[in-house]
Amino acid sequence: MSYPTITEQLDDPSSARESGRKKIEWARQHMPIMTSVAEEFADERPLEGEVVAMAMHVEAKTAVLTEVLAEAGAEVAITGCNPLSTHDDVSAALDDVDNITSYAKREVDDEEYYAAIESTLEHDPSVTVDDGGDLVMAIHEDYPELLETVIGGCEETTTGVHRLRAMDEDGELKYPMFAVNDTPMKRLFDNVHGTGEASLSSIAMTTNLSWAGKTVVVAGYGYCGKGVASKAAGQNAHVVVTEVEPRRALEAHMEGYEVMSMAEAAEVGDVFLTTTGNRDVIVGEHFEKMGDGAVLANAGHFNVEIDLDELDDMAVSRREVRDGVEEFEMADGRRLNVLADGRLVNLAAPVALGHPVEVMDQSFGVQAVCVREMVENSDTYGPGVHEVPDELDREVAEVKLAAEGIEIDELSDEQREYMDSWQHGT
Ligand code: NAI
């Protein structure tokens, strides 16, 4: 195995472990769903004998998921799913746990990033847990022998699910994958509230600038864009939305935001935040029009939404002006500030903590029960992308409501019969 574990890479792994352990404990204390799942898993050991490979943002909440899978009996090998999002101390604390090996390290180059992915695959996983689809791609392209033994996997994010569906449509996806992203318990909370809160707080902490009075341009009015727009409006920013999908554009319009093309928005925006999962959303013609001091950040999965190569070509100089802020000076003296190298700002900015703990409790609660489902009922799922069974998502919602002390009504038999019937009319 060529790529070293995090423990082998750090100068002082023991102090890193200590700091990482504190972060994990804090997160775990605030994750009632994961606590409940962990109790059940520790009792029943549903993953006994399985090997789980994970490529995710390795920070405290992900660490809790990793530990819960190990407590369920699995051997787990984990690495990052983004070169900038790993917290090395958390990675070191994980690597110290029995049955867990962590290769995740912050600020790796492309070669190291993929070498770490390959190292997780050298553990011969039977289950994969991805955020963005890189493990699935690596298995299909470079480790086809694993297709014989992998029973299935789970995908965390929109971009990963898009990649898997495209693969599936081409008949190229050779094992079953749950679209965890698409469940209500994940997407309606993580993408909306998580991305909204975490992106705005990361930008605010990275720049130390206020939202109030700013014009914030949100590119994409999907789940993430909606969250960002509403939280920015809640901080007294003036919000502009750009879209390519007419119904989403109208939705933004009816929800009170100004909707315009990026060409127009470039002239009025103070802060630009991309949430499209697409490439080349902000390019040269837009950089031309932006005002001095504009702040540019991305919350989509890959760093392709802002064309940094073109910005670099247009700039006369670039320099780091704050930790996580790079200033590109244009020939006419305007300065455009790019955060976190255009990588997802809520996880890759130096101060970023990722989504709030409570939100990830839900997302990872769904992940954990999906891994259990894939192992226990693997024969039910053929190769391809599968919706998560609704009862699993409800199970997680019920645990969360109980933890919050919230009671809801139950359908009576008469109501159930009424709702299921087509014969009742006036
Ligand atoms: P979504 O599919 O609900 O929304 C994307 C929206 O962008 C769509 O309405 C689409 O029409 C629009 N769009 C596409 N190209 C565009 C363009 N050129 N200009 C303007 N709008 C455009 O997807 P969702 O769930 O909102 O996810 C978006 C991205 O965020 C994905 O890459 C996803 O993986 C990522 N993500 C990031 C998180 C984070 O922690 N930062 C958390 C969850 C998802």
Short mmCIF file of C-alpha atoms and ligand atoms in Angstrom, two decimals, residues 57 157-160 162 181 186-187 190-191 195 199 219-225 242-245 248 275-281 299-302 305 344-347 355, ligand 1:
data_model
loop_
_atom_site.label_atom_id
_atom_site.label_comp_id
_atom_site.label_asym_id
_atom_site.label_seq_id
_atom_site.Cartn_x
_atom_site.Cartn_y
_atom_site.Cartn_z
CA HIS A 57 -15.55 15.49 3.93
CA THR A 157 -24.69 14.65 -2.69
CA THR A 158 -26.56 15.98 -5.73
CA THR A 159 -23.52 16.01 -8.01
CA GLY A 160 -22.66 12.41 -7.07
CA HIS A 162 -26.13 13.08 -11.15
CA ASN A 181 -29.11 12.89 -1.32
CA LYS A 186 -31.38 14.83 3.63
CA ARG A 187 -32.18 17.23 0.84
CA ASP A 190 -28.87 19.52 4.52
CA ASN A 191 -28.95 21.13 1.07
CA THR A 195 -25.69 24.88 2.83
CA SER A 199 -21.90 28.94 3.41
CA ALA A 219 -26.44 31.32 -8.98
CA GLY A 220 -28.91 28.42 -9.11
CA TYR A 221 -32.22 28.28 -7.28
CA GLY A 222 -32.24 24.59 -6.45
CA TYR A 223 -32.23 23.17 -2.94
CA CYS A 224 -28.92 24.78 -1.98
CA GLY A 225 -29.66 28.06 -3.74
CA THR A 242 -29.73 33.63 -11.63
CA GLU A 243 -31.17 30.45 -13.17
CA VAL A 244 -31.35 28.45 -16.40
CA GLU A 245 -34.53 26.54 -15.49
CA ARG A 248 -37.12 27.65 -10.74
CA THR A 275 -24.81 26.62 -6.12
CA THR A 276 -25.52 25.01 -9.49
CA GLY A 277 -23.47 21.80 -9.67
CA ASN A 278 -22.62 23.04 -13.19
CA ARG A 279 -19.46 24.44 -14.79
CA ASP A 280 -18.55 27.90 -16.13
CA VAL A 281 -21.34 29.74 -14.36
CA ALA A 299 -20.98 26.10 -2.67
CA GLY A 300 -21.44 23.52 -5.44
CA HIS A 301 -19.57 20.23 -5.25
CA PHE A 302 -16.69 20.80 -7.69
CA GLU A 305 -18.46 26.89 -11.29
CA LEU A 344 -17.12 24.58 -1.72
CA VAL A 345 -16.74 27.42 0.70
CA ASN A 346 -18.62 25.95 3.66
CA LEU A 347 -16.12 23.09 3.86
CA HIS A 355 -22.93 22.15 8.03
P1 NAI B 1 -30.34 21.30 -7.63
O1 NAI B 1 -30.31 20.46 -8.86
O2 NAI B 1 -31.53 21.27 -6.74
O3 NAI B 1 -30.09 22.84 -8.02
C1 NAI B 1 -29.17 23.31 -8.95
C2 NAI B 1 -29.84 24.49 -9.68
O4 NAI B 1 -28.85 25.16 -10.47
C3 NAI B 1 -30.95 24.05 -10.63
O5 NAI B 1 -32.14 24.78 -10.37
C4 NAI B 1 -30.39 24.37 -12.02
O6 NAI B 1 -31.41 24.76 -12.95
C5 NAI B 1 -29.46 25.53 -11.70
N1 NAI B 1 -28.41 25.75 -12.70
C6 NAI B 1 -27.72 24.84 -13.44
N2 NAI B 1 -26.85 25.47 -14.26
C7 NAI B 1 -26.99 26.80 -14.02
C8 NAI B 1 -26.36 27.97 -14.54
N3 NAI B 1 -25.42 27.91 -15.50
N4 NAI B 1 -26.75 29.18 -14.06
C9 NAI B 1 -27.71 29.29 -13.11
N5 NAI B 1 -28.35 28.21 -12.58
C10 NAI B 1 -27.97 26.98 -13.03
O7 NAI B 1 -29.01 20.90 -6.82
P2 NAI B 1 -28.67 21.19 -5.26
O8 NAI B 1 -29.14 20.06 -4.44
O9 NAI B 1 -29.07 22.57 -4.94
O10 NAI B 1 -27.08 21.06 -5.32
C11 NAI B 1 -26.29 22.01 -6.03
C12 NAI B 1 -24.81 21.71 -5.86
O11 NAI B 1 -24.46 21.84 -4.49
C13 NAI B 1 -24.40 20.28 -6.24
O12 NAI B 1 -23.12 20.31 -6.80
C14 NAI B 1 -24.39 19.55 -4.91
O13 NAI B 1 -23.60 18.39 -4.94
C15 NAI B 1 -23.83 20.64 -4.04
N6 NAI B 1 -24.08 20.53 -2.60
C16 NAI B 1 -23.23 21.23 -1.81
C17 NAI B 1 -23.36 21.19 -0.45
C18 NAI B 1 -22.40 21.93 0.38
O14 NAI B 1 -22.14 21.52 1.50
N7 NAI B 1 -21.86 23.03 -0.10
C19 NAI B 1 -24.43 20.41 0.21
C20 NAI B 1 -25.35 19.78 -0.72
C21 NAI B 1 -25.16 19.85 -2.08
#
